[in-house]
PDB file of N, CA and C in Angstrom:
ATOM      1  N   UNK A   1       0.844  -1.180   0.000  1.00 42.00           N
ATOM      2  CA  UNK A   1       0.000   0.000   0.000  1.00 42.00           C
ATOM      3  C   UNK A   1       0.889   1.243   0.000  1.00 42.00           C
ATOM      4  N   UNK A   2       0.781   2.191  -0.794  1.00 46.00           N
ATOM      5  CA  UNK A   2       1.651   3.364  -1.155  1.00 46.00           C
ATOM      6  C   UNK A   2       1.095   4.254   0.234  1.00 46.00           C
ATOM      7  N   UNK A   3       2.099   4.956   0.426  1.00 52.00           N
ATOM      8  CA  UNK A   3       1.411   6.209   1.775  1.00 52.00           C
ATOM      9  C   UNK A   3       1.432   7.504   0.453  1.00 52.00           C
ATOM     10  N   UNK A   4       0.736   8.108   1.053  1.00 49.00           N
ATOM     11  CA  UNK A   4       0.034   9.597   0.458  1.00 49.00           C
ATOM     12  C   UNK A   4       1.049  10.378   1.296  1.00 49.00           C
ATOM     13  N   UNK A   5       1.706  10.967   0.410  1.00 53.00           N
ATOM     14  CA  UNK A   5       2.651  12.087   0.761  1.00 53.00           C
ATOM     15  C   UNK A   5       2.251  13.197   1.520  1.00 53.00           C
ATOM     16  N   UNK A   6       2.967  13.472   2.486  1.00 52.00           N
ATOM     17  CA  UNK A   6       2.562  14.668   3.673  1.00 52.00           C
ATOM     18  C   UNK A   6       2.004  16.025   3.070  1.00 52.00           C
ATOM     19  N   UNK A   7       1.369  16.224   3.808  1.00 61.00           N
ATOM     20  CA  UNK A   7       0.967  17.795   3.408  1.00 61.00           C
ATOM     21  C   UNK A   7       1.186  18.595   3.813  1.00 61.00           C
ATOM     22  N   UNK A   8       1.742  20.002   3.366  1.00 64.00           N
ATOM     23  CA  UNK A   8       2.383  21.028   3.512  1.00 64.00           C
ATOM     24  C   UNK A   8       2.553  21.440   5.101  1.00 64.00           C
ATOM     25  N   UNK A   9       1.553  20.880   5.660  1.00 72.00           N
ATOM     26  CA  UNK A   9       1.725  21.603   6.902  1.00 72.00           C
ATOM     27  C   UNK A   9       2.374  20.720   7.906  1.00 72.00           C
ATOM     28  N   UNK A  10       2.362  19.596   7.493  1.00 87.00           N
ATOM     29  CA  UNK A  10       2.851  18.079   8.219  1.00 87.00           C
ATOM     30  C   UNK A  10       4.510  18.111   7.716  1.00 87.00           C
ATOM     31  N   UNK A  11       4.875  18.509   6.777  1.00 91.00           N
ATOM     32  CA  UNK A  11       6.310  18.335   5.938  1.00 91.00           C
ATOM     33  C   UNK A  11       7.676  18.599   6.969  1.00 91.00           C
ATOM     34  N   UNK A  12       8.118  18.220   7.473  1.00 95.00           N
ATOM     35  CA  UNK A  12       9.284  18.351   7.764  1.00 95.00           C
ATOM     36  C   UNK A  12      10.610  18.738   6.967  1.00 95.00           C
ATOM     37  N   UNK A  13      11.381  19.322   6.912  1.00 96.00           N
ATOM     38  CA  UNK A  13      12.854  19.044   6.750  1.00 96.00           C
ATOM     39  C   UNK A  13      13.692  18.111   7.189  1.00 96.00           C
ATOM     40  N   UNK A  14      13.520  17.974   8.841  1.00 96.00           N
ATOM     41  CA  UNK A  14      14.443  17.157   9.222  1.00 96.00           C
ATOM     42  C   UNK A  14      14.144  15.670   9.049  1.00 96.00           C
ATOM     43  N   UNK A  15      12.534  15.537   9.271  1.00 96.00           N
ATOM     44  CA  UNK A  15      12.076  14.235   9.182  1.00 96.00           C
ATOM     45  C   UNK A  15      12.446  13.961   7.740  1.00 96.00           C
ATOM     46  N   UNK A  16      12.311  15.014   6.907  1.00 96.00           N
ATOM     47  CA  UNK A  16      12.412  13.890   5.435  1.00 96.00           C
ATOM     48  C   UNK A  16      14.084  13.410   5.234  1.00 96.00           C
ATOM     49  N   UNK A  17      15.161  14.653   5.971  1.00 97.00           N
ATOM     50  CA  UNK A  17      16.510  14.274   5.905  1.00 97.00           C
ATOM     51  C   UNK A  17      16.479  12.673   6.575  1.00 97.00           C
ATOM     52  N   UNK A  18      15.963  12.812   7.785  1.00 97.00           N
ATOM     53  CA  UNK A  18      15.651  11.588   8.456  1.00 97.00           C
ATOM     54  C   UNK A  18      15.518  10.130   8.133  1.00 97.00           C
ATOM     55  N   UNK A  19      14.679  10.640   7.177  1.00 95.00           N
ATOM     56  CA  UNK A  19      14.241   9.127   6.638  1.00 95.00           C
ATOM     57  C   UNK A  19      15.036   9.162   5.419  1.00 95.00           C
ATOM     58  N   UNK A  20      15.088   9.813   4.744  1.00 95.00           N
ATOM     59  CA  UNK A  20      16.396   9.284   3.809  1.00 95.00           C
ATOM     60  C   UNK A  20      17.551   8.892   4.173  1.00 95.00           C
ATOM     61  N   UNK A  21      18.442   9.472   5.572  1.00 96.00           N
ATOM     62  CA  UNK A  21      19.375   8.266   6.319  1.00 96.00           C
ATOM     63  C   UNK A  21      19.222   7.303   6.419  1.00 96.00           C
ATOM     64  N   UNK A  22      17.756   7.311   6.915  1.00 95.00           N
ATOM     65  CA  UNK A  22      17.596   6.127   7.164  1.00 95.00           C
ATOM     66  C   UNK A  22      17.471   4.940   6.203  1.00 95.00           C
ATOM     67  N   UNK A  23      17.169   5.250   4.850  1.00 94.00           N
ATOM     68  CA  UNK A  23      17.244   4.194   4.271  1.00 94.00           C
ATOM     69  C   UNK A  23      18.888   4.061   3.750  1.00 94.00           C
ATOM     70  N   UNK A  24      19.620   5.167   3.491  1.00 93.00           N
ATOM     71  CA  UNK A  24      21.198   5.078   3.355  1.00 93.00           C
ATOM     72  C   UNK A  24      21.297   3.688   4.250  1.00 93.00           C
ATOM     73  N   UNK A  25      21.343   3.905   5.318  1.00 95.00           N
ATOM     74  CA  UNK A  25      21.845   2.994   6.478  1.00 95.00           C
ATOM     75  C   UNK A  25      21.344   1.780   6.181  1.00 95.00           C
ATOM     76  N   UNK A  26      19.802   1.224   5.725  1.00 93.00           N
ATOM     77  CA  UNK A  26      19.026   0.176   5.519  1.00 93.00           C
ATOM     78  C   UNK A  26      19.878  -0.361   4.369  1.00 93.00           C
ATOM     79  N   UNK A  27      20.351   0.814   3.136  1.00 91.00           N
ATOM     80  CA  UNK A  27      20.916   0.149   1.952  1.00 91.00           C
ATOM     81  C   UNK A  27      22.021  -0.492   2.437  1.00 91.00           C
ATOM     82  N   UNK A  28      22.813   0.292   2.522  1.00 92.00           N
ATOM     83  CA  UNK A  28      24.286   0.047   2.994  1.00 92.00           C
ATOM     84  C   UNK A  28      24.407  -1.183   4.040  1.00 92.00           C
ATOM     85  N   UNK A  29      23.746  -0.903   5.045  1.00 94.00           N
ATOM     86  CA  UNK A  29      23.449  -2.746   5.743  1.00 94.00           C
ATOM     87  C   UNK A  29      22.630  -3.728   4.684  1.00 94.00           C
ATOM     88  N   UNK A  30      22.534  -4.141   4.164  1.00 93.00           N
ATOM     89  CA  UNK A  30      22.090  -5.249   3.130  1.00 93.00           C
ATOM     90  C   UNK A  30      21.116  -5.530   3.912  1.00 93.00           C
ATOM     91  N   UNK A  31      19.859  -4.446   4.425  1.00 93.00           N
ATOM     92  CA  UNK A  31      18.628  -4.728   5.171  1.00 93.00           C
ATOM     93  C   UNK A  31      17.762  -4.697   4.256  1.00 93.00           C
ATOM     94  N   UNK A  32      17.459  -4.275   2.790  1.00 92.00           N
ATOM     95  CA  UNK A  32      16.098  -4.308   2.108  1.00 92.00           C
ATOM     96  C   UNK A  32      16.438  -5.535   0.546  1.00 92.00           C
ATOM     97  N   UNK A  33      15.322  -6.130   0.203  1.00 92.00           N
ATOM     98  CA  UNK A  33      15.520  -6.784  -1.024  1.00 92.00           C
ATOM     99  C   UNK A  33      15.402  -5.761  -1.649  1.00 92.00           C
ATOM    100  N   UNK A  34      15.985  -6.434  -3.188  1.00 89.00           N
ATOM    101  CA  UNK A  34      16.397  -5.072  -4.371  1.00 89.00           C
ATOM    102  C   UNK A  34      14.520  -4.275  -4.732  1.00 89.00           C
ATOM    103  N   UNK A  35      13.956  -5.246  -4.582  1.00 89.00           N
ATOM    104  CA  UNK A  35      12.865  -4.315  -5.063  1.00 89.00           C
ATOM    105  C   UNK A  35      12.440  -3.041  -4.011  1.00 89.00           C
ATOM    106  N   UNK A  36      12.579  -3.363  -2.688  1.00 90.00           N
ATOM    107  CA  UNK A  36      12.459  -2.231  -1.780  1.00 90.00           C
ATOM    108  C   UNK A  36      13.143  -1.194  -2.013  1.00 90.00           C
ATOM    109  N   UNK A  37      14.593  -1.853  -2.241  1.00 91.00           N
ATOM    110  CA  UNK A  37      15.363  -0.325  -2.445  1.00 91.00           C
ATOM    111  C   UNK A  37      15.103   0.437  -3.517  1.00 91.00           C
ATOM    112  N   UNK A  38      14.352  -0.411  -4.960  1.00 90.00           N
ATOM    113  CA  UNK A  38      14.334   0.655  -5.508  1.00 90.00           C
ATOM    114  C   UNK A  38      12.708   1.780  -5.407  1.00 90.00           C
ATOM    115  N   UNK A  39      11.791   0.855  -4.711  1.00 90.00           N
ATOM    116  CA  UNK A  39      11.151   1.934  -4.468  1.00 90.00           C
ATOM    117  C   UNK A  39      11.016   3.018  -3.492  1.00 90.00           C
ATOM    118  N   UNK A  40      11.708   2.744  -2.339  1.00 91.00           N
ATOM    119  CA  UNK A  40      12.478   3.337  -1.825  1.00 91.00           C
ATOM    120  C   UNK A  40      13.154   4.464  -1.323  1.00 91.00           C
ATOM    121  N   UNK A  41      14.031   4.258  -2.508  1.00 91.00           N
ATOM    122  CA  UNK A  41      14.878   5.162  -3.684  1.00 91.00           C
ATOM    123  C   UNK A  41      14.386   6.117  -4.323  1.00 91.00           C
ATOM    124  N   UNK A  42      13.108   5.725  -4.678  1.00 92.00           N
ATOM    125  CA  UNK A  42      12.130   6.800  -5.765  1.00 92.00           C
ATOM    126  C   UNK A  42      11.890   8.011  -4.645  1.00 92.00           C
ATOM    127  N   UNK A  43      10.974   6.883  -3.679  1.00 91.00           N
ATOM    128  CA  UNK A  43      10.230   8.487  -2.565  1.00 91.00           C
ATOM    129  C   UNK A  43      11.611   9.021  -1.551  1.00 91.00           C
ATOM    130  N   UNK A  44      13.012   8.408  -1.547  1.00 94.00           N
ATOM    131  CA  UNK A  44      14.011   9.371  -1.244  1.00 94.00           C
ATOM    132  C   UNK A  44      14.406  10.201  -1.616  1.00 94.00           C
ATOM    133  N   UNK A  45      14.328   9.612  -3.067  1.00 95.00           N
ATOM    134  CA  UNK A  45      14.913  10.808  -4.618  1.00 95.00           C
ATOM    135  C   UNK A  45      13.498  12.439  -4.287  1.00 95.00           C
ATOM    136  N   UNK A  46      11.877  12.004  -3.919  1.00 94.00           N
ATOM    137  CA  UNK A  46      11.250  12.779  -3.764  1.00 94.00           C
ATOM    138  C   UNK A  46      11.296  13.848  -3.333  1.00 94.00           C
ATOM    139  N   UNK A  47      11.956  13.064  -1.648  1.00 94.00           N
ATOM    140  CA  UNK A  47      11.933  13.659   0.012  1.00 94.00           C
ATOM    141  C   UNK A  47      13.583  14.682  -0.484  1.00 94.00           C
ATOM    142  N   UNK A  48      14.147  14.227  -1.204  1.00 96.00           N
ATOM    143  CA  UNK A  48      15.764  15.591  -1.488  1.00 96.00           C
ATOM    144  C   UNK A  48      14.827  16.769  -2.640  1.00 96.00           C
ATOM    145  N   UNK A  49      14.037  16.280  -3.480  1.00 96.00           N
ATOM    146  CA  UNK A  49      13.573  17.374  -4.222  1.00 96.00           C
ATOM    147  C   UNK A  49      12.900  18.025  -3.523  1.00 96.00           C
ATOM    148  N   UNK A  50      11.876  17.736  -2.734  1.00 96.00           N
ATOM    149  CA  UNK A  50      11.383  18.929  -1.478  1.00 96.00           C
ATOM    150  C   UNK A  50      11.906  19.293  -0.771  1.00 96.00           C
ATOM    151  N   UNK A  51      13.222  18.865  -0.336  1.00 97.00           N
ATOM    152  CA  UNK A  51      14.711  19.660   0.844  1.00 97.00           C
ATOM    153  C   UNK A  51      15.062  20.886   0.202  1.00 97.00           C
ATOM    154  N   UNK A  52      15.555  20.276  -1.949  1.00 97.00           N
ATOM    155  CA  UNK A  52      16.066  21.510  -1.857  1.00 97.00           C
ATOM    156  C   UNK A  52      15.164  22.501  -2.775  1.00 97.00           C
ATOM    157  N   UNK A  53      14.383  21.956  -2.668  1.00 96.00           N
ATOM    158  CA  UNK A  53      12.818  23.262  -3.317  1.00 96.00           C
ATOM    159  C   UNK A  53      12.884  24.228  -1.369  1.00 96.00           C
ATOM    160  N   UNK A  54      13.070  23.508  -0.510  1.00 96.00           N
ATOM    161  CA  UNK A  54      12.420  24.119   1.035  1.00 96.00           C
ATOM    162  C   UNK A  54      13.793  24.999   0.829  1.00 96.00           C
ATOM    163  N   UNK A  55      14.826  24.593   0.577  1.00 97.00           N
ATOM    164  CA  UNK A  55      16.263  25.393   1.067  1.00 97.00           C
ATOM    165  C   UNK A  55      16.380  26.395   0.111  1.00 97.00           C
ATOM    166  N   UNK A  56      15.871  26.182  -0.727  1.00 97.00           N
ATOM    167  CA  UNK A  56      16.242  27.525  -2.068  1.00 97.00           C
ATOM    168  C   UNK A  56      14.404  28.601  -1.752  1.00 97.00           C
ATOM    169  N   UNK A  57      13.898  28.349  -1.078  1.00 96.00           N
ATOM    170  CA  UNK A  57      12.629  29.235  -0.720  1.00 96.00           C
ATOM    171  C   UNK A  57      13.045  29.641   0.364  1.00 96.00           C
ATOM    172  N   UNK A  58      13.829  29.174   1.235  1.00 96.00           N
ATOM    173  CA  UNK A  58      14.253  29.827   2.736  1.00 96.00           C
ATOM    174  C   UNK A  58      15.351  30.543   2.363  1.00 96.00           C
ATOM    175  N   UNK A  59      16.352  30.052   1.396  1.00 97.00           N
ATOM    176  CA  UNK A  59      17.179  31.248   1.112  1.00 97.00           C
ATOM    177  C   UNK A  59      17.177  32.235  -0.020  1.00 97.00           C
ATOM    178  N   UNK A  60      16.009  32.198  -0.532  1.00 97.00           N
ATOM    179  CA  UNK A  60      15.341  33.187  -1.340  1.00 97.00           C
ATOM    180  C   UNK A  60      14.792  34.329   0.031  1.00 97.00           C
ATOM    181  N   UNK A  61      14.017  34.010   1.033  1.00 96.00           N
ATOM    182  CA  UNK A  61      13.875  34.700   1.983  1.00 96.00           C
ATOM    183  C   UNK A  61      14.416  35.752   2.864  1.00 96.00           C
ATOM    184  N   UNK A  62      15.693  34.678   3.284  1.00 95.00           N
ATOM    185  CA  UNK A  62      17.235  35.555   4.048  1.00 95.00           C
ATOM    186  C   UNK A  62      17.498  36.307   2.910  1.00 95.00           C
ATOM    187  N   UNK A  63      17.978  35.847   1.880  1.00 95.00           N
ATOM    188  CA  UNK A  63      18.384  37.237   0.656  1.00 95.00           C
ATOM    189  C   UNK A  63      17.628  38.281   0.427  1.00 95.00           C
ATOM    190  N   UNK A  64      15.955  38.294   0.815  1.00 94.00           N
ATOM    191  CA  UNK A  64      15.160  39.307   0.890  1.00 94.00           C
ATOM    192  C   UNK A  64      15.143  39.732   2.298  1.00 94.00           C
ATOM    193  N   UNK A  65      15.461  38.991   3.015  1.00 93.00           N
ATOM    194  CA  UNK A  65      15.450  40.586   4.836  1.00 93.00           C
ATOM    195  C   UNK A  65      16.875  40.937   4.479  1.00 93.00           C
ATOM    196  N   UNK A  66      18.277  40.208   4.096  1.00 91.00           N
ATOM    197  CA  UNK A  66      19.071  40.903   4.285  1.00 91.00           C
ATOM    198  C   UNK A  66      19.257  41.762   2.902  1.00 91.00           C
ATOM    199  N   UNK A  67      18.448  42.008   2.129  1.00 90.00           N
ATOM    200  CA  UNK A  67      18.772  43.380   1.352  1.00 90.00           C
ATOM    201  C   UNK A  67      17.477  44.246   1.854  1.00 90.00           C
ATOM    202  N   UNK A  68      16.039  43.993   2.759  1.00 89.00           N
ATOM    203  CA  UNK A  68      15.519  44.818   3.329  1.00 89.00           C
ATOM    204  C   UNK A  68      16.331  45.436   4.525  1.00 89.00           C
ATOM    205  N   UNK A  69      17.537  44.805   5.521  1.00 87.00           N
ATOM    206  CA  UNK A  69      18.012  45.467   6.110  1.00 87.00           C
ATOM    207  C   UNK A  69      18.711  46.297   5.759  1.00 87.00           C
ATOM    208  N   UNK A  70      19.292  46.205   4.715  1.00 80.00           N
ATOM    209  CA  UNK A  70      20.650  47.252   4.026  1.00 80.00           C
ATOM    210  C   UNK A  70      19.823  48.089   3.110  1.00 80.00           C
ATOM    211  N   UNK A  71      18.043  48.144   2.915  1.00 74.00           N
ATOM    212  CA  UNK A  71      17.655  49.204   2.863  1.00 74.00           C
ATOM    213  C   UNK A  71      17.415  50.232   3.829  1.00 74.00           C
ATOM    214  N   UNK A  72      17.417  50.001   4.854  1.00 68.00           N
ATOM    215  CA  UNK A  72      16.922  50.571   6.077  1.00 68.00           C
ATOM    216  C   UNK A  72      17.602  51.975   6.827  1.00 68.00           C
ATOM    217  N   UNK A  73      17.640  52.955   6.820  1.00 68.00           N
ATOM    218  CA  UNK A  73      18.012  53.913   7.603  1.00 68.00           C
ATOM    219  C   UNK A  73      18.804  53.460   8.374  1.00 68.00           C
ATOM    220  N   UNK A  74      20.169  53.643   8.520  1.00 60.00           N
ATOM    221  CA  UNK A  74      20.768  53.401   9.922  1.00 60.00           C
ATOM    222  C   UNK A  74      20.333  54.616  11.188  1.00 60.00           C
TER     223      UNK A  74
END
């Protein structure tokens, strides 16, 4: 049974870093048959495309306060 991917408000960062260790570690110990890993693999490959969609929107952010601060009146 497939799980339904979290929703925006449920999403973690760390949890998804999380669980992609965690399957590193599962691979690398010869803990899953090949078909697990490769599906796996797919919703890990997922859980890094939403890390760095989250990390390039958070630092799209900092680059906007820190050029609103260096607009600012000292």
């Amino acid at each position: 049974m497939a799980k339904s991917s979290p929703t925006e408000q449920d999403w973690h960062y760390e949890t998804a870093i999380a669980r992609v260790e965690h399957l590193v570690k599962q691979i690398e110990g010869g803990e899953l048959d090949l078909a697990d890993v490769f599906d796996r693999f797919a919703a890990a490959n997922s859980d890094l495309d939403r890390c760095e969609a989250f990390l390039a929107d958070k630092q799209t952010q900092v680059d906007l306060a820190i050029e609103t601060l260096g607009d600012s009146p000292a």
